[in-house]
Amino acid sequence: MQTFLFANTLMLLLMCYELIDGAARWATYKKGGNLIDNRFQAYKAIKNPVTIPDSIKPDIYLLVFDAMPSTIAMKKEWSFDNSNLDSSLSKEGFYINSFSKSNYNLTVLSIASMLNMDYTPPIDIYQDETKMYFKASASILDNSLTRFLLKQEYDIKQYQPVSFNNNDWDNKVFFSDMLCMNYFYQTLPGRMYRDLKWGFLRIKNKLIPSDIFAKVQKQNLQHQADLEKTIQLVKQSCALKKNQPQFVYAHFQLPHDPFIYDSTGKLKPPANTININESDQPSAFLEQVKFADNIILQLVLHIIRNNKKNSIILVAGDHGYRNVHGTRSYMVFDNFSSYYFPDSNYLNLYSSISPVNSFRVVLNKYFNTGLPLLKDSSIFIPYTLPGNE
């Protein structure tokens, strides 16, 4: 009888603990606890922005090309000349900040800090990596910039596969299985699967390549479909003739791996896209740089010619080059960065401006927000995503 009473009491206490803990977690979530940075310091610092009629507020385009390095960095490291992109954009009135450095080496932190217009608190960076990714990807949807623009009655569209629960993107999401894999890899079967998987696949490539290649081809076709959809969505946004201003953020997984395209954008055979040697990765990457160049020029020309004449365009890499396994990081902060202001007045920009200051300059210029610029810094974050050593 006493044992039964003890077990029931213990169960009741555990249930009460779970209820209290759940309520506390929900309260934290409602206060922005699901975000990598819920301070919104830049947003709170804006006191008296200038009032502008909706009909003349600029549309703002942010086109992010994942891992796109600066022209100077590629010339220095690989003797690869990508100056045609810079010169073509300059002819259209763009400002190229040639010595830009990304603030972080990870996509989610680079974009979240860019949109928050602030550096992420260190306590939130150096934590469980899966938790960090979820929080940072959530901050891409809710940040100082989007809060300010919503208050200015902007229509906000994010055509990006980085964030979970993104209502503007219904295709494949980066690391969609991250959460379950994170816990699975902590079990014995999970560790065996993780540690033996790639060796098994290499053996399988030799024994039954058609099976593996069919799977890889399916993934590559999905990648291509996602890319084409993003391009289409950006172009469609220009066809929306309305008075309400819009902010469009589009994220392209180029020239980032997987290395599946040739320089013209044609898909390579599956056999040429798996198990690429480390020494061969730069050449495969540069083929995708050329493809990315074509998409950049195609999109900026379409926006300039078909959208509102006072549209603002930012084209940037979220970070620079790193190889598939992340072991070569000599260009990881050297990101491409360019700005298009319709009046061609770039007095407040400078050649080494980093992403954390990008929208401080934009808001200061067009809304007179008076935000001070932050010191440009690059912060390396060691990381291991689920499934990697």
C-alpha positions as a printed Julia matrix, in Angstrom:
389×3 Matrix{Float64}:
  0.0    0.0     0.0
  2.79   2.41    0.93
  4.65   1.56   -2.26
  1.51   2.25   -4.31
  0.98   5.59   -2.52
  4.64   6.56   -3.04
  4.47   5.76   -6.75
  1.28   7.78   -7.21
  2.69  10.73   -5.28
  5.89  10.62   -7.31
  3.9   10.48  -10.55
  1.78  13.45   -9.44
  4.88  15.48   -8.58
  6.46  14.68  -11.95
  3.28  15.71  -13.76
  3.17  19.0   -11.81
  6.82  19.62  -12.68
  6.17  19.0   -16.37
  3.15  21.34  -16.33
  5.12  24.11  -14.61
  8.12  23.59  -16.9
  5.88  23.57  -19.98
  4.16  26.78  -18.87
  7.54  28.44  -18.28
  8.78  27.35  -21.7
  5.62  28.67  -23.36
  6.0   32.02  -21.58
  9.61  32.21  -22.73
  8.52  31.35  -26.28
  5.87  34.09  -26.27
  8.52  36.6   -25.16
 10.72  35.67  -28.12
 12.62  32.85  -26.45
 12.55  30.95  -29.73
 14.75  33.62  -31.32
 18.53  33.82  -31.39
 18.24  37.52  -30.54
 15.03  38.86  -29.04
 16.46  42.21  -27.94
 15.5   44.04  -31.17
 17.97  46.77  -30.24
 18.06  48.43  -33.66
 14.27  48.48  -33.88
 13.93  49.99  -30.4
 16.61  52.6   -31.21
 14.5   54.05  -34.05
 12.56  56.95  -32.55
 11.22  59.28  -35.21
 11.48  57.86  -38.74
 10.39  60.17  -41.52
  6.79  59.69  -42.68
  6.55  58.62  -46.32
  3.38  57.85  -48.32
  3.12  54.15  -49.18
  3.03  54.95  -52.89
  6.57  56.34  -52.86
  8.2   54.03  -50.32
 10.91  51.99  -52.08
 10.56  48.29  -52.73
 13.53  46.47  -51.18
 15.07  43.33  -52.66
 17.61  41.2   -50.82
 19.09  38.52  -53.09
 21.41  36.2   -51.18
 23.64  33.77  -53.06
 24.93  31.2   -50.6
 28.72  31.19  -50.2
 29.29  33.72  -53.02
 32.84  35.05  -52.53
 34.12  38.49  -53.43
 35.83  38.95  -56.78
 39.06  40.06  -55.08
 39.18  36.93  -52.9
 38.71  34.55  -55.84
 41.38  36.39  -57.81
 43.82  36.21  -54.92
 43.26  32.56  -53.95
 42.52  30.93  -57.31
 43.59  33.47  -59.95
 39.98  33.36  -61.1
 38.71  36.54  -62.73
 35.06  37.24  -61.94
 35.32  40.97  -62.6
 32.73  40.75  -65.38
 30.03  40.48  -62.69
 31.32  43.58  -60.9
 31.62  45.62  -64.09
 28.2   44.53  -65.38
 26.55  45.51  -62.13
 28.47  48.79  -62.0
 27.16  49.66  -65.47
 23.64  49.25  -64.1
 24.41  51.68  -61.28
 25.42  49.27  -58.51
 27.96  50.0   -55.8
 30.34  47.08  -55.21
 31.93  47.02  -51.78
 34.91  44.97  -52.85
 36.4   44.33  -49.4
 33.26  43.17  -47.63
 33.6   40.54  -44.91
 30.67  38.52  -43.59
 30.03  38.8   -39.86
 29.73  35.04  -39.36
 30.76  31.87  -41.18
 27.3   30.3   -40.9
 24.28  31.16  -43.05
 21.71  31.37  -40.26
 23.84  33.67  -38.11
 24.92  35.85  -41.05
 21.36  36.44  -42.26
 19.82  36.74  -38.79
 22.38  39.38  -37.76
 22.02  41.19  -41.09
 18.25  41.5   -40.64
 18.52  42.27  -36.94
 21.14  44.89  -37.82
 23.06  43.71  -34.79
 25.54  41.09  -33.61
 24.07  38.01  -31.94
 24.61  37.75  -28.16
 27.51  35.3   -27.58
 25.53  33.35  -25.01
 23.07  32.37  -27.74
 25.74  31.36  -30.25
 27.83  28.97  -28.2
 25.04  26.57  -27.23
 23.61  23.33  -28.54
 24.08  23.61  -32.31
 20.63  22.34  -33.23
 19.01  24.78  -30.81
 21.19  27.56  -32.22
 20.1   26.73  -35.77
 16.41  26.66  -34.89
 16.62  29.97  -33.01
 18.69  31.71  -35.67
 16.44  30.52  -38.49
 13.42  31.81  -36.55
 15.14  35.19  -36.19
 15.36  35.42  -39.97
 11.55  35.65  -39.96
 11.22  37.93  -36.92
 13.86  40.63  -36.48
 14.42  44.38  -36.21
 14.16  44.98  -39.95
 10.94  43.03  -40.52
  9.35  44.62  -37.45
 10.2   48.1   -38.69
  8.99  47.37  -42.22
  5.74  45.84  -40.96
  5.13  49.01  -38.98
  5.71  50.9   -42.23
  3.02  48.64  -43.78
  5.36  46.73  -46.07
  4.33  43.42  -47.6
  7.12  41.02  -46.63
  7.99  37.96  -48.71
 10.75  35.52  -47.86
 11.5   33.05  -50.62
 14.05  31.13  -48.61
 14.45  27.5   -47.45
 16.49  28.38  -44.35
 13.69  28.96  -41.83
 11.23  26.4   -40.56
  7.55  27.41  -40.6
  8.12  29.9   -43.41
  4.7   30.54  -44.95
  6.25  31.93  -48.14
  8.16  28.73  -48.95
  6.5   25.35  -49.45
  9.39  23.5   -51.1
 12.23  21.63  -49.41
 13.76  23.23  -46.31
 17.46  23.11  -45.43
 18.13  20.41  -42.8
 14.44  19.44  -42.67
 15.33  16.3   -40.69
 17.7   18.11  -38.34
 15.66  17.77  -35.16
 14.96  14.03  -35.33
 18.48  13.31  -36.59
 19.95  15.26  -33.69
 18.37  12.88  -31.2
 18.77   9.78  -33.38
 22.53  10.32  -33.66
 22.81  10.23  -29.86
 21.68   6.59  -29.82
 23.87   3.57  -30.61
 22.01   2.73  -33.86
 22.18   6.4   -34.84
 25.93   6.63  -34.28
 26.47   3.42  -36.25
 24.38   4.8   -39.1
 26.21   8.12  -39.02
 29.72   6.68  -38.8
 29.27   3.85  -41.29
 26.84   5.42  -43.75
 29.29   7.12  -46.1
 31.65   4.16  -46.24
 28.68   1.95  -47.07
 27.55   4.33  -49.79
 31.0    4.35  -51.38
 30.95   0.56  -51.52
 27.4    0.62  -52.81
 28.41   3.08  -55.53
 30.67   0.39  -56.96
 28.3   -2.53  -56.49
 24.91  -1.1   -57.5
 25.51   2.42  -58.8
 22.17   2.7   -60.58
 20.34   2.63  -57.23
 22.48   5.35  -55.68
 22.63   7.47  -58.82
 18.84   7.41  -59.14
 18.56   8.78  -55.61
 21.18  11.46  -56.26
 19.49  12.44  -59.51
 16.18  12.86  -57.67
 17.86  15.15  -55.14
 19.55  17.15  -57.89
 16.27  17.61  -59.75
 14.64  18.83  -56.53
 17.49  21.3   -56.08
 16.97  22.53  -59.63
 13.2   22.85  -59.1
 13.77  24.9   -55.92
 16.17  27.18  -57.76
 13.82  27.72  -60.68
 10.92  28.39  -58.33
 12.9   31.05  -56.44
 13.8   32.8   -59.69
 10.17  32.67  -60.77
  8.89  34.07  -57.46
 11.28  37.02  -57.62
 10.19  37.83  -61.16
  6.52  37.46  -60.25
  6.94  39.98  -57.44
  7.75  42.6   -60.07
  4.44  41.97  -61.79
  2.45  42.91  -58.68
  1.47  46.46  -59.55
  0.26  47.79  -56.21
  0.77  50.8   -54.0
  1.82  48.79  -50.96
  5.63  48.65  -50.73
  7.29  45.25  -50.52
 10.38  43.65  -49.05
 11.51  40.53  -50.91
 14.24  38.28  -49.55
 15.25  35.44  -51.89
 17.9   32.87  -50.99
 19.72  30.86  -53.66
 21.83  27.8   -52.77
 24.48  28.85  -55.26
 27.41  28.64  -55.68
 27.3   26.58  -52.46
 27.53  22.8   -52.77
 26.15  20.39  -53.87
 28.19  20.85  -57.03
 25.61  19.71  -59.54
 25.61  22.42  -62.25
 28.04  23.24  -65.0
 28.82  26.87  -65.83
 25.73  27.2   -68.03
 23.34  25.85  -65.41
 22.94  22.41  -66.95
 22.71  19.54  -64.46
 25.72  17.26  -64.41
 25.33  13.46  -64.53
 24.82  12.08  -60.98
 28.12  10.19  -61.13
 29.95  13.53  -61.43
 28.29  15.1   -58.4
 29.11  12.72  -55.55
 32.35  12.0   -53.68
 34.16  14.97  -55.25
 37.78  15.06  -54.1
 38.8   18.01  -51.98
 41.3   19.13  -54.61
 38.56  19.16  -57.27
 36.03  21.12  -55.25
 37.25  24.65  -56.15
 36.88  24.01  -59.9
 33.39  22.57  -59.39
 32.55  25.55  -57.19
 33.74  28.04  -59.81
 31.5   26.48  -62.43
 28.59  27.3   -60.15
 29.95  30.82  -59.59
 29.62  31.4   -63.35
 26.07  30.05  -63.27
 25.26  32.26  -60.26
 26.64  35.3   -62.14
 24.13  34.71  -64.92
 21.22  34.46  -62.49
 22.3   37.61  -60.64
 22.44  39.67  -63.82
 19.19  38.18  -65.09
 17.33  39.07  -61.9
 18.7   42.56  -61.28
 17.98  43.56  -64.87
 14.45  42.19  -64.57
 13.83  44.1   -61.33
 15.26  47.37  -62.65
 13.27  47.17  -65.88
 10.0   45.79  -64.55
  9.58  46.91  -60.96
  9.09  50.32  -59.35
 11.72  52.82  -60.43
 12.7   53.53  -56.83
 13.49  49.88  -56.0
 16.49  49.1   -53.8
 18.48  45.93  -54.52
 21.08  44.23  -52.34
 22.95  41.27  -53.83
 25.22  39.49  -51.38
 26.84  36.26  -50.3
 26.03  35.21  -46.74
 29.65  34.12  -46.33
 32.55  33.13  -48.56
 33.84  29.78  -49.81
 34.36  26.73  -47.66
 34.65  23.22  -49.01
 32.12  20.45  -48.47
 33.69  19.21  -45.25
 34.47  22.68  -43.91
 38.18  21.88  -43.57
 39.34  24.73  -45.82
 38.1   28.05  -44.51
 40.63  30.5   -45.94
 37.89  32.46  -47.76
 34.98  31.85  -45.43
 34.38  35.54  -44.61
 35.15  37.0   -48.07
 31.59  37.47  -49.27
 30.36  39.24  -52.38
 28.34  42.38  -51.64
 26.68  45.04  -53.79
 23.99  47.71  -53.5
 21.65  49.41  -55.93
 20.15  52.75  -54.9
 18.05  54.33  -57.67
 19.53  57.79  -57.06
 23.1   56.37  -57.23
 24.01  58.26  -54.04
 26.36  55.96  -52.15
 28.05  58.48  -49.87
 27.23  56.49  -46.73
 28.63  53.23  -48.07
 32.27  52.17  -47.97
 34.28  49.34  -49.49
 34.52  47.22  -46.32
 30.99  47.6   -44.97
 29.72  44.31  -43.53
 26.17  42.87  -43.62
 25.33  43.9   -40.05
 25.4   47.52  -41.23
 23.69  47.04  -44.61
 20.15  47.85  -43.54
 21.27  50.48  -41.05
 22.49  52.43  -44.09
 19.31  51.69  -46.07
 16.97  52.78  -43.27
 19.05  55.85  -42.48
 19.0   56.91  -46.1
 15.34  56.33  -46.89
 13.63  56.69  -43.5
 16.0   58.99  -41.61
 16.24  56.5   -38.73
 19.54  57.85  -37.39
 20.98  54.41  -36.58
 24.73  54.52  -35.82
 26.92  52.09  -37.74
 28.5   49.26  -35.78
 32.12  48.17  -35.93
 32.6   45.71  -38.79
 33.8   42.4   -37.35
 33.97  38.74  -38.43
 33.27  36.02  -35.85
 34.17  32.39  -36.51
 31.78  29.86  -34.96
 33.01  26.25  -34.73
 30.13  23.98  -35.6
 29.12  20.39  -36.24
 25.69  19.91  -37.73
 23.85  16.67  -36.93
 25.3   13.83  -38.93
 28.82  15.22  -39.05
 31.8   14.57  -36.82
